[in-house]
Coordinates of C-alpha atoms in Angstrom, one line a residue:
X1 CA 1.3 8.1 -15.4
X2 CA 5.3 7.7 -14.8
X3 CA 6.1 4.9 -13.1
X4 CA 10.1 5.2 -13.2
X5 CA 11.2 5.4 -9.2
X6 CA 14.5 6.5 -9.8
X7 CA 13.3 9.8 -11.0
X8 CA 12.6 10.9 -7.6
X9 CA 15.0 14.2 -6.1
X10 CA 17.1 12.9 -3.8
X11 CA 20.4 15.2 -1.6
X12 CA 20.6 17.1 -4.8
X13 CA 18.3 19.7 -3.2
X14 CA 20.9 20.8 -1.0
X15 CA 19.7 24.5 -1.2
X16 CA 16.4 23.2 0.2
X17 CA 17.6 23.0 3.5
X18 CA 18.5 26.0 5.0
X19 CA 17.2 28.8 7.2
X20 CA 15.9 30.7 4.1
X21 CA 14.0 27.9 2.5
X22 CA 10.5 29.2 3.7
X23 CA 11.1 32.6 1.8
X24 CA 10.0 31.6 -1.3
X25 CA 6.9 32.7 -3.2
X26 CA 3.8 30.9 -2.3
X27 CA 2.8 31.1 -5.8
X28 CA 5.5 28.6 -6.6
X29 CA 2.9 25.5 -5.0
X30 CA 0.4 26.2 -7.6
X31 CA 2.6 25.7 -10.5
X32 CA 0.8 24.9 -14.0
X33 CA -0.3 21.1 -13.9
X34 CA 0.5 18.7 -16.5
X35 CA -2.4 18.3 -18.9
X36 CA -2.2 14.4 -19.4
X37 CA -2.5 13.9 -15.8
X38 CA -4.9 14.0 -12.9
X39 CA -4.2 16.3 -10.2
X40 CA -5.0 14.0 -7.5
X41 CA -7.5 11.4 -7.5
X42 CA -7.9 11.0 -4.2
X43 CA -9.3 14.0 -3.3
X44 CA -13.2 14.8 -2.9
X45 CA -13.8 11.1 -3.6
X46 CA -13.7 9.0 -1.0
X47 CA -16.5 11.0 0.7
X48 CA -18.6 10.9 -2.7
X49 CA -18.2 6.9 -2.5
X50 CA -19.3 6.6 1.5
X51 CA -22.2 9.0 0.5
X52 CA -23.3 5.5 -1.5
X53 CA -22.8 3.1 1.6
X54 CA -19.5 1.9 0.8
X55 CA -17.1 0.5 3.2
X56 CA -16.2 3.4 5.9
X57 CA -12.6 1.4 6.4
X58 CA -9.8 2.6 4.4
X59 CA -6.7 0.4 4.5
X60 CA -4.6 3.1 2.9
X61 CA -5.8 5.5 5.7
X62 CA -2.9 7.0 7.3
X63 CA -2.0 10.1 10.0
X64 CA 0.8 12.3 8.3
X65 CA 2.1 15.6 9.1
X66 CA 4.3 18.3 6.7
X67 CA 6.5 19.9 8.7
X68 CA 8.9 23.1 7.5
X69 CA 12.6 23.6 7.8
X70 CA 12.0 25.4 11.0
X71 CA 9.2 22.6 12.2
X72 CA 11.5 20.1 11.7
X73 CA 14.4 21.7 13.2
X74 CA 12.2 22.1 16.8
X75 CA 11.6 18.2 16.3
X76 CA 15.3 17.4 16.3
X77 CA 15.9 19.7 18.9
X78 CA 13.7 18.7 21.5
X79 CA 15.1 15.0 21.1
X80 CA 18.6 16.4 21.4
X81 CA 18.1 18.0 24.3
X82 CA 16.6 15.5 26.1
X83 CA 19.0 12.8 25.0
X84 CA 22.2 15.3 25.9
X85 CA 20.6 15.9 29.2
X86 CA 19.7 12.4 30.5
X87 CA 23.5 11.1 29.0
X88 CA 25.3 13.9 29.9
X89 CA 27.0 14.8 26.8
X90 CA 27.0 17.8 24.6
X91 CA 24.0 18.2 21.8
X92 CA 26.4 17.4 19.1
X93 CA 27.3 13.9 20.8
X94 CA 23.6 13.6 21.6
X95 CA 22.9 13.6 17.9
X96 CA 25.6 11.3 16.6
X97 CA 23.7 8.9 19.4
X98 CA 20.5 9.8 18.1
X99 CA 21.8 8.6 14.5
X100 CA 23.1 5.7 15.3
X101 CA 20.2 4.5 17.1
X102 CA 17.1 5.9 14.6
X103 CA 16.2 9.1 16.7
X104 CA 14.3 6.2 19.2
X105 CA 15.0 8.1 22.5
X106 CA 12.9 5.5 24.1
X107 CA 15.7 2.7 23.2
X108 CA 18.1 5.2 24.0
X109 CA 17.3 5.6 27.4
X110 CA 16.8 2.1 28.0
X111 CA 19.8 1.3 26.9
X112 CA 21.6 3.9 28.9
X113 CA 20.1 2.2 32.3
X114 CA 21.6 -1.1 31.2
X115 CA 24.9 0.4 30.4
X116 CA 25.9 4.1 29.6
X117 CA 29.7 3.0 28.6
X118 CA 28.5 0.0 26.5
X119 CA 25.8 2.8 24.7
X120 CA 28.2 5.3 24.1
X121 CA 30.9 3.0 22.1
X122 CA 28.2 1.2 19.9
X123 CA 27.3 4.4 19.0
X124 CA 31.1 5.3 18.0
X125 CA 31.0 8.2 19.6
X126 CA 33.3 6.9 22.4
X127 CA 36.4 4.5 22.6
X128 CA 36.7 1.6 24.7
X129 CA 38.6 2.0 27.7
X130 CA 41.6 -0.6 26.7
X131 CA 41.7 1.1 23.3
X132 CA 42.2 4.7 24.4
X133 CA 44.6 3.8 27.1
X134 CA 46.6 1.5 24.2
X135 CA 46.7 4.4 21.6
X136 CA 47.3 7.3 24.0
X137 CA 51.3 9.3 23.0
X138 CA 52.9 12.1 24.4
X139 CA 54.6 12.3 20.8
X140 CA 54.3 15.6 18.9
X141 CA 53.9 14.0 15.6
X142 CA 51.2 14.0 13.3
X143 CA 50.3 10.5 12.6
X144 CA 49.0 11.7 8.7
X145 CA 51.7 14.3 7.6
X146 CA 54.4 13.0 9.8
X147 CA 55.3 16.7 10.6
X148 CA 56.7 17.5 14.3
X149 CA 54.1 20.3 15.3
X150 CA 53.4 22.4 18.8
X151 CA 51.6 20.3 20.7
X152 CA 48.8 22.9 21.1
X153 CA 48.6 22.4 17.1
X154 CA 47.6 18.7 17.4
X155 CA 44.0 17.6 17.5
X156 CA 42.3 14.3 18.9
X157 CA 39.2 12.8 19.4
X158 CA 38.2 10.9 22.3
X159 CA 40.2 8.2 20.5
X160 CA 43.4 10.4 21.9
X161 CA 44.8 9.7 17.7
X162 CA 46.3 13.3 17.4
X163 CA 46.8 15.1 13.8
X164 CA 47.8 18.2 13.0
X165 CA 45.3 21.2 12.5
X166 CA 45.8 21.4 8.9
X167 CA 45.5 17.9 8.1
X168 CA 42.2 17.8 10.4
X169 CA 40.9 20.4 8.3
X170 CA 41.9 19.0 4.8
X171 CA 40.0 15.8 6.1
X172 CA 36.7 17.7 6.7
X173 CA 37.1 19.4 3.8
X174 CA 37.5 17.1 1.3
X175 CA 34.5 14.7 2.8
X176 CA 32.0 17.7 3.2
X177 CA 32.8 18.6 -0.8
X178 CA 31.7 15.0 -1.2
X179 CA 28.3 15.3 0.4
X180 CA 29.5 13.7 3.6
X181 CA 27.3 15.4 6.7
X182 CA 27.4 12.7 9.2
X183 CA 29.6 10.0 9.3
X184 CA 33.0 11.7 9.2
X185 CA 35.2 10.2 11.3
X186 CA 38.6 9.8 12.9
X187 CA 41.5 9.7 10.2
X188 CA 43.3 7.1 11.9
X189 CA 43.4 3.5 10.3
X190 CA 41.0 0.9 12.3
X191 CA 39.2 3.9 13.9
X192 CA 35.7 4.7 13.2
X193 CA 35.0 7.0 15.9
X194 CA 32.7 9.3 14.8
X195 CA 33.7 13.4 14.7
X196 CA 30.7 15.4 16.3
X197 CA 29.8 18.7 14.8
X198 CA 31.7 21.4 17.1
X199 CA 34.4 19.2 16.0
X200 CA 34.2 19.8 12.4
X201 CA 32.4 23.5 12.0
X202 CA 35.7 25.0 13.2
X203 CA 38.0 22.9 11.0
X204 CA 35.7 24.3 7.5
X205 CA 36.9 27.7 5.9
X206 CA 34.3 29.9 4.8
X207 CA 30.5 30.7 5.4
X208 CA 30.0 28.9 2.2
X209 CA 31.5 25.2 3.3
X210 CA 29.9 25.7 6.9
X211 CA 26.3 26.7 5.5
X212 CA 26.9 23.2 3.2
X213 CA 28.0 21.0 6.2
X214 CA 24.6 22.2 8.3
X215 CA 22.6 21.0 5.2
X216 CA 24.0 17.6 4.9
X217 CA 24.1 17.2 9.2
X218 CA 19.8 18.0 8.5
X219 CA 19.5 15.4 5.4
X220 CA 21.0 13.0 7.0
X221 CA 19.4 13.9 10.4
X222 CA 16.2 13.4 8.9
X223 CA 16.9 10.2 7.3
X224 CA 17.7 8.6 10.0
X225 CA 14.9 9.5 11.6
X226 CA 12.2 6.6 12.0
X227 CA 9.1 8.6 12.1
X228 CA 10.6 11.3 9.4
X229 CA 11.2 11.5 5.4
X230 CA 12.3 14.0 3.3
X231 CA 10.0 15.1 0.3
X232 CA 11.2 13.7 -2.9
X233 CA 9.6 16.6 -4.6
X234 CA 12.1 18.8 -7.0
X235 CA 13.3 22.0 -4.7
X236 CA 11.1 21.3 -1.8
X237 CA 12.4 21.5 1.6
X238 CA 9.4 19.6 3.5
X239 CA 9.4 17.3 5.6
X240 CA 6.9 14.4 6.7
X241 CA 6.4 13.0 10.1
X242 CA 4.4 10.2 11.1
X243 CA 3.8 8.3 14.3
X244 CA 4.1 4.7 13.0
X245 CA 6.5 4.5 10.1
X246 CA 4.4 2.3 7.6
X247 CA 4.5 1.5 3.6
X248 CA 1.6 4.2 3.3
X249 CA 0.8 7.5 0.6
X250 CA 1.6 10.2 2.0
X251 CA 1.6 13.5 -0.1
X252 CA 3.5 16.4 0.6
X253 CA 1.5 20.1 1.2
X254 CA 3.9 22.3 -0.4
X255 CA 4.7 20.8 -3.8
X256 CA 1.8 18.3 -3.8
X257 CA 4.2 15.2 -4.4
X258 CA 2.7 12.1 -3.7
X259 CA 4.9 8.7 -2.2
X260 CA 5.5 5.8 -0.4
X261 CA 6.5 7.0 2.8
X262 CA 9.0 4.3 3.5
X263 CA 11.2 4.2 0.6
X264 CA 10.4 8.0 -0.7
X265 CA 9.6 6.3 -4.3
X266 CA 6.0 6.2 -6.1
X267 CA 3.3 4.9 -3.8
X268 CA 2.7 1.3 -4.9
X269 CA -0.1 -0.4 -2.8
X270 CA -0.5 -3.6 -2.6
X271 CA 3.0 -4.1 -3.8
X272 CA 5.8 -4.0 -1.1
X273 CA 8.9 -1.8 -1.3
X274 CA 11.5 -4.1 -2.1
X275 CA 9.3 -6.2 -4.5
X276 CA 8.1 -3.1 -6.4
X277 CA 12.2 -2.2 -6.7
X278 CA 13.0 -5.5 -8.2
X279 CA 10.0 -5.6 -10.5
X280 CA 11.0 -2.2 -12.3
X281 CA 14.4 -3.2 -11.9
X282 CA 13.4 -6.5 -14.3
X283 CA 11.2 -4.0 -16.3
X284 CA 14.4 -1.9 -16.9
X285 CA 16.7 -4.7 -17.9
X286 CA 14.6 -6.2 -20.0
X287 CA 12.8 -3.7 -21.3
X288 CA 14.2 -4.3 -25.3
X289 CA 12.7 -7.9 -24.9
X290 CA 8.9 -6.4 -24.3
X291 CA 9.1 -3.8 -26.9
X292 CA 7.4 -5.4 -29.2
X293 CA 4.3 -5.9 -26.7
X294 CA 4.4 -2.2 -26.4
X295 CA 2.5 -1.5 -29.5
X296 CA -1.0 0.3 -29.4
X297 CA -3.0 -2.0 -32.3
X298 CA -4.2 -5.4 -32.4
X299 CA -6.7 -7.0 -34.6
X300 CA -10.0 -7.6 -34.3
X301 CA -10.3 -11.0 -33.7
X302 CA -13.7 -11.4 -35.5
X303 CA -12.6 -8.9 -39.0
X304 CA -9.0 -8.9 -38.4
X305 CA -9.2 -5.1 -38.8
X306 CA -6.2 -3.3 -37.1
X307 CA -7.7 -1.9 -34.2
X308 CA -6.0 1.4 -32.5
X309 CA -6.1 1.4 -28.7
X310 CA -7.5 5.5 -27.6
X311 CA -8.9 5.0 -24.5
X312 CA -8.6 3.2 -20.8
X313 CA -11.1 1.0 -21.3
X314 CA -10.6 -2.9 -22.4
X315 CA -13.9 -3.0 -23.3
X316 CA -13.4 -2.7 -27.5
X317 CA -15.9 -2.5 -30.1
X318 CA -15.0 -2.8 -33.7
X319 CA -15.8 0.4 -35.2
X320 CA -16.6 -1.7 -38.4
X321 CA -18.1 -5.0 -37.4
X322 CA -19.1 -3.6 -34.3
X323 CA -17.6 -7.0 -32.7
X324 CA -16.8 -6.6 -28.7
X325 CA -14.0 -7.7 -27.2
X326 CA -11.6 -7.6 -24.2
X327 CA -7.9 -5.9 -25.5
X328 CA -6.2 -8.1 -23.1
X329 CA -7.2 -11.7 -24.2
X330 CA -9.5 -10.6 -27.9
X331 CA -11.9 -12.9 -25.7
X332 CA -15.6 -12.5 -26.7
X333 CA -16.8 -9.4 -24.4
X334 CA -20.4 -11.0 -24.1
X335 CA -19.1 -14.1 -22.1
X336 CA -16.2 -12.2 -20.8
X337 CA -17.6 -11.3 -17.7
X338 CA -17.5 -14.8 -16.0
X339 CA -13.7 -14.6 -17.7
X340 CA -12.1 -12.2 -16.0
X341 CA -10.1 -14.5 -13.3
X342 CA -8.8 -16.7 -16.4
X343 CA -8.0 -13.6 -18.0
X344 CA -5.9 -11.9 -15.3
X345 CA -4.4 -15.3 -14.0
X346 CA -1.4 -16.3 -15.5
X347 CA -1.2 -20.2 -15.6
X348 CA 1.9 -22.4 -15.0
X349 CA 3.3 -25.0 -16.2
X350 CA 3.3 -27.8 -13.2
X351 CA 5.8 -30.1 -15.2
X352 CA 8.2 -27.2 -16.1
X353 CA 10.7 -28.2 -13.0
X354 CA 11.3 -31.3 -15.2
X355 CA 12.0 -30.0 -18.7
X356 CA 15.4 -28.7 -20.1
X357 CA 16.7 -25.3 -19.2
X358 CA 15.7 -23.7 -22.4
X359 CA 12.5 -24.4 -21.5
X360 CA 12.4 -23.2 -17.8
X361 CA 14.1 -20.3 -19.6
X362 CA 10.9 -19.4 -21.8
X363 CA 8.7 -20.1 -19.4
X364 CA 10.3 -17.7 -17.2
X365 CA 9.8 -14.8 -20.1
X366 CA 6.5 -16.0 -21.0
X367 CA 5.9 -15.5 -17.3
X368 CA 7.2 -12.3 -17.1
X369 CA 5.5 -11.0 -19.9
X370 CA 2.4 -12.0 -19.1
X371 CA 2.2 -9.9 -16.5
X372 CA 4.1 -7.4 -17.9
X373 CA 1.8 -6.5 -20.7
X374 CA -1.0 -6.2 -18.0
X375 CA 1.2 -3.9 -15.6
X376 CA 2.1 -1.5 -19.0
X377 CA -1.6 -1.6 -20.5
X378 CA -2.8 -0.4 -17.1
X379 CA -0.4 2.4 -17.1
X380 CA -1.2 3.6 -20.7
X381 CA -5.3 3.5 -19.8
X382 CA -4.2 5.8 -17.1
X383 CA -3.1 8.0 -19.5
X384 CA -5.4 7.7 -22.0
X385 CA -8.1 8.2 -19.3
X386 CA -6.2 11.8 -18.0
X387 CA -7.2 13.0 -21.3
X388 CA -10.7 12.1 -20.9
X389 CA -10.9 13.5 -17.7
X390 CA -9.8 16.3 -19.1
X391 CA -12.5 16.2 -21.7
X392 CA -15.0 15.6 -18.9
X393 CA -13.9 18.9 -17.3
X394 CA -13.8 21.1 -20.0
X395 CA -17.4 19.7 -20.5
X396 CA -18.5 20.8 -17.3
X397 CA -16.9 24.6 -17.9
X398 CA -18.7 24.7 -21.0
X399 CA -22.2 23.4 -19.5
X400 CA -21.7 25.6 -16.8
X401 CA -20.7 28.9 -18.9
X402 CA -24.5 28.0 -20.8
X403 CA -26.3 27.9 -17.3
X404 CA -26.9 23.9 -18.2
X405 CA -26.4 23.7 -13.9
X406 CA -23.5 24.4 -11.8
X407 CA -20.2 22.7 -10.8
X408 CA -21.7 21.0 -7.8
X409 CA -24.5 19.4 -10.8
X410 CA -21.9 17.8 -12.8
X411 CA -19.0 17.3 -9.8
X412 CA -20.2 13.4 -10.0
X413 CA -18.5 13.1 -13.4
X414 CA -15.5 14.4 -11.9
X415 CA -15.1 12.3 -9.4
X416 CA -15.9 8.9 -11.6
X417 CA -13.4 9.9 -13.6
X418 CA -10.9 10.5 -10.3
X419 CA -12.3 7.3 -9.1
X420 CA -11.7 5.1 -12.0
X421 CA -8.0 6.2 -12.1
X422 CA -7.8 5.7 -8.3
X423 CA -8.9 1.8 -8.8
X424 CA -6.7 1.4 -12.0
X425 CA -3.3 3.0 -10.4
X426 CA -4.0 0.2 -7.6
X427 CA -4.4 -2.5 -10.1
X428 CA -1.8 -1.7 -12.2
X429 CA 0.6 -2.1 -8.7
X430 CA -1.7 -6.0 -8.4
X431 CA 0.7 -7.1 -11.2
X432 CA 4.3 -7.0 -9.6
X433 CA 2.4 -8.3 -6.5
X434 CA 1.3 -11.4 -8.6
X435 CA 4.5 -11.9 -10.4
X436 CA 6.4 -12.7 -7.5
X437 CA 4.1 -14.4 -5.2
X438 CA 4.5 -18.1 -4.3
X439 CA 1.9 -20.2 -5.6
X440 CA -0.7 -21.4 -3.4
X441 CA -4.2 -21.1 -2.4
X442 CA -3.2 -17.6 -1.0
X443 CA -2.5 -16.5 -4.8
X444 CA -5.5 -18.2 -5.9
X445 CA -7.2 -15.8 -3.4
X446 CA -5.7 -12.9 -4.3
X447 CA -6.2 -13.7 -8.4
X448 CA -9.5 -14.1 -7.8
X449 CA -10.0 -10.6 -6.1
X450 CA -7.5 -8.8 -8.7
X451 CA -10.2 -10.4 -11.6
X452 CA -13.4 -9.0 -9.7
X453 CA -11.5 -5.1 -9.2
X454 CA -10.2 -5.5 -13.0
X455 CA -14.3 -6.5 -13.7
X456 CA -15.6 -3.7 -12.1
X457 CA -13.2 -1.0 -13.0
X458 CA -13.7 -1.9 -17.0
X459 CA -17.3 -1.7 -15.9
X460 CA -16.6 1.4 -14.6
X461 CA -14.4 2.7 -17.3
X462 CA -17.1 1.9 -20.5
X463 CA -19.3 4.5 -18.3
X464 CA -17.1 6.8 -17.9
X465 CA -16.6 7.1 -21.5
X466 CA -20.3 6.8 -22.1
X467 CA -20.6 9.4 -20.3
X468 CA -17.8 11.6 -21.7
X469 CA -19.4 10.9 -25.4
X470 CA -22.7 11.2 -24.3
X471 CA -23.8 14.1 -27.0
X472 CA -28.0 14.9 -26.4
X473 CA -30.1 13.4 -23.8
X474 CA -32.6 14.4 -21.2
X475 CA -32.1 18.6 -20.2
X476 CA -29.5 19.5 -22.9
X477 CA -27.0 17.0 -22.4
X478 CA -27.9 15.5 -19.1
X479 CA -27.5 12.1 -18.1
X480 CA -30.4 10.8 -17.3
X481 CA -31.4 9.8 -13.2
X482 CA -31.0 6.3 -14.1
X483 CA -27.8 6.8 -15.9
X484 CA -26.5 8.9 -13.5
X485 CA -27.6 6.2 -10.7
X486 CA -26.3 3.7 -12.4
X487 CA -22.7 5.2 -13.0
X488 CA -22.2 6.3 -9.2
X489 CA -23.5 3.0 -8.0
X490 CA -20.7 1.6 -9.9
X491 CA -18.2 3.9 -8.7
X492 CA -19.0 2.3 -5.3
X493 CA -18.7 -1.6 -6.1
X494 CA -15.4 -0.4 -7.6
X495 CA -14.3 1.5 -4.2
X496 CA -15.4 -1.9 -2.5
X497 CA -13.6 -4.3 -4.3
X498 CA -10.0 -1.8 -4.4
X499 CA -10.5 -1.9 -0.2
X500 CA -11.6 -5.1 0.1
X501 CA -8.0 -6.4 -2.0
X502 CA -5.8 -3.9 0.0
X503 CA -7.8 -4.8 3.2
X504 CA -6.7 -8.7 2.8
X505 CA -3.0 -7.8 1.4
X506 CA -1.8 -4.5 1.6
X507 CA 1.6 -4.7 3.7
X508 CA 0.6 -4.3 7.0

């Protein structure tokens, strides 16, 4: 399970945004999955978990909508038009407004009661009176080139700086090779009056240069927008819209791309956008110091056997003195239970404020990894748990090709297995959360609840891979009813301890 966020597609899909972006094959959305992952957890579960009595609340519930090129374009437009009729400007003005000011007509048009003048200059899209009177010339000269010209050949914006055509165009060029869509503006020095579009289509040569311009106005259109975000997926030309703009999943129809809808990077409840960016930011900087903590062994602490890590689960037994253990702390697994908010809690140091720098300075990395080592095991049970789920499903296709029931008799396994990464990804994203929070009895709190989901979900985990390895029982292979009872009943203490965590501190 990648968690690198600057992986994402960004402006580089400008060939996604165009007129002819809904022609493609349908086919292309079903594209071949990658076998260490899990399509998407999140579906057919949460109804399988509220079938058990869980908690009907969802804090990661969220209202989302994929729009098309076409959807989005009739979004835009009826904005524009409203805005250009109520201010009396052109659509291409109307927009460069609409920019400035997040697409929130609402403000707009609250503002443009106050003052339509005052509205129209903070949105640099007209000069103050005093400065277009000051800068206004009768002189035929281009103020770039220095060239005399016809005065018919010299250009100005509102701003009244006149240039010649060519330098105009030369200008507009240059910036639209660049990626510039909005934000060109007036070439004059001290000027940053914007240029609208019918100002800058004409100056472009060639279908080519135009066709680029209109996909940078729409990328940037829709990045402004508050209640709209571009899909991040590779080549998709999607678009989501949403009513309250929120640090939410949202997951895109088309390519199937799943993010944080406010910062278009991997969705990382309960961790907040800018915390998340600075955690992987550390990871990456000082990712040569935790390599060594990357390893996959450890040794029993009972044998001293070198013990290989191959599944999710912290839950180890010894394969040769059959000694069980937690991988995190090699605490004994029998008392481990009552352990788990010592285990997940990192503890500092109350008299480091008063030792030398060096010191502060190893605390600070024995701090950091800490909770590093917690955030990466997390990350590699996912993976190691894609592959069981994978195990899990080929065992259903084969118990169903032998008429041992159908895929509806075995779907439970499936969905524990879509569960158990569901709780993990959200624990994993606990870690960053913990790092950087302030100590206090807030923290203690929200230890204490990280300990009792990372409890339950290694519950969870052990019978999940019970299950998996479960060779004969009753009916060829068949859990038992008590087994079976058992493992969804702990697929819903799980669910309940993930809500009840994002419930109490999932940005709101």
């Amino acid at each position: 399970m990648s968690v690198d966020m600057n992986s994402q597609a960004s402006d580089s899909n400008e060939d996604d945004f165009g007129p002819n972006s809904e022609e493609e094959e349908e086919e292309e959305v079903g594209e071949e999955e990658d076998q260490g992952d899990i399509a998407d957890y999140y579906e057919g579960v949460a109804s399988d978990v509220e079938q058990q009595g869980a908690d009907a609340f969802d804090p990661e519930e969220y209202q989302f909508t994929c729009l098309s090129y076409r959807e989005s374009q009739k979004v835009l437009s009826e904005d524009v038009n409203r805005v250009a009729s109520t201010l009396k400007v052109s659509p291409a003005v109307a927009k460069l407004v609409l920019v400035h000011f997040q697409w929130r007509v609402s403000v707009i048009l609250e503002r443009y009661k106050s003052s339509s003048s005052q509205l129209l200059c903070e949105a640099q899209v007209q000069p103050s009176t005093c400065r277009s009177m000051a800068v206004s010339t009768h002189s035929f000269q281009c103020g770039v080139c220095l060239q005399l010209v016809r005065k018919e050949a010299l250009l100005a914006l509102p701003c009244q700086h006149s240039f010649c055509k060519a330098c105009w165009e030369q200008h507009c060029t240059v910036l639209v090779k660049d990626g510039v869509g909005v934000g060109i503006s007036c070439m004059a020095q001290d000027c940053s009056l914007q240029m609208p579009e019918d100002f800058v289509l004409p100056l472009l040569h060639g279908d080519e240069l135009k066709d680029k311009y209109r996909r940078y106005l729409f990328r940037d259109y829709v990045e402004s927008h508050f209640q709209l975000q571009l899909c991040p997926g590779a080549d998709c030309p999607m678009v989501i819209q949403v009513q309250e703009p929120r640090a939410r999943r949202v997951q895109c129809s088309r390519c199937g791309e799943v993010f944080c809808f406010m910062c278009r990077q991997m969705y990382h409840a309960p961790t907040d956008c800018g915390t998340i960016r600075k955690w992987l930011t550390k990871c990456a900087d000082d990712s040569e110091t935790a390599n060594y903590i990357s390893a996959h062994t450890k040794d029993c602490p009972k044998c001293n056997i070198c013990i290989e890590k191959n599944g999710g689960c912290n839950h180890m037994q010894c394969s040769k003195c059959k000694h069980d253990f937690c991988w995190m702390c090699l605490g004994d697994w029998k008392t481990h239970g009552s352990e788990y908010y010592e285990c997940s809690r990192y503890k500092e140091n109350p008299d480091i404020v008063n030792q030398s720098q060096q010191a502060q300075a190893r605390e600070a990395l024995k701090k950091y990894l800490f909770y590093f080592e917690r955030w990466e095991n997390h990350s590699k049970s996912l993976q190691l748990e894609a592959q069981t789920y994978q195990r899990i499903q080929e065992k259903i296709q084969e118990r169903v090709m032998n008429n041992l029931g159908t895929w509806i008799d075995w779907q439970y396994l499936q969905n524990a297995a879509k569960l158990l990464a569901k709780c993990r990804y959200t624990l994993q994203y606990t870690y960053p959360y913990a790092y950087y929070m302030e100590s206090g009895p807030r923290k203690k709190l929200f230890e204490y609840q990280q300990a009792q989901l990372e409890a339950e979900i290694e519950n969870l985990s052990w019978k999940v891979e019970r299950a998996d390895s479960y060779e004969r029982g009753v009916g060829e292979g068949e859990l038992s009813a008590n087994d079976r009872g058992d493992l969804e009943n702990q697929m819903h203490i799980a669910e309940q301890r993930r809500r009840t965590l994002l419930k109490d501190f999932h940005d709101t």
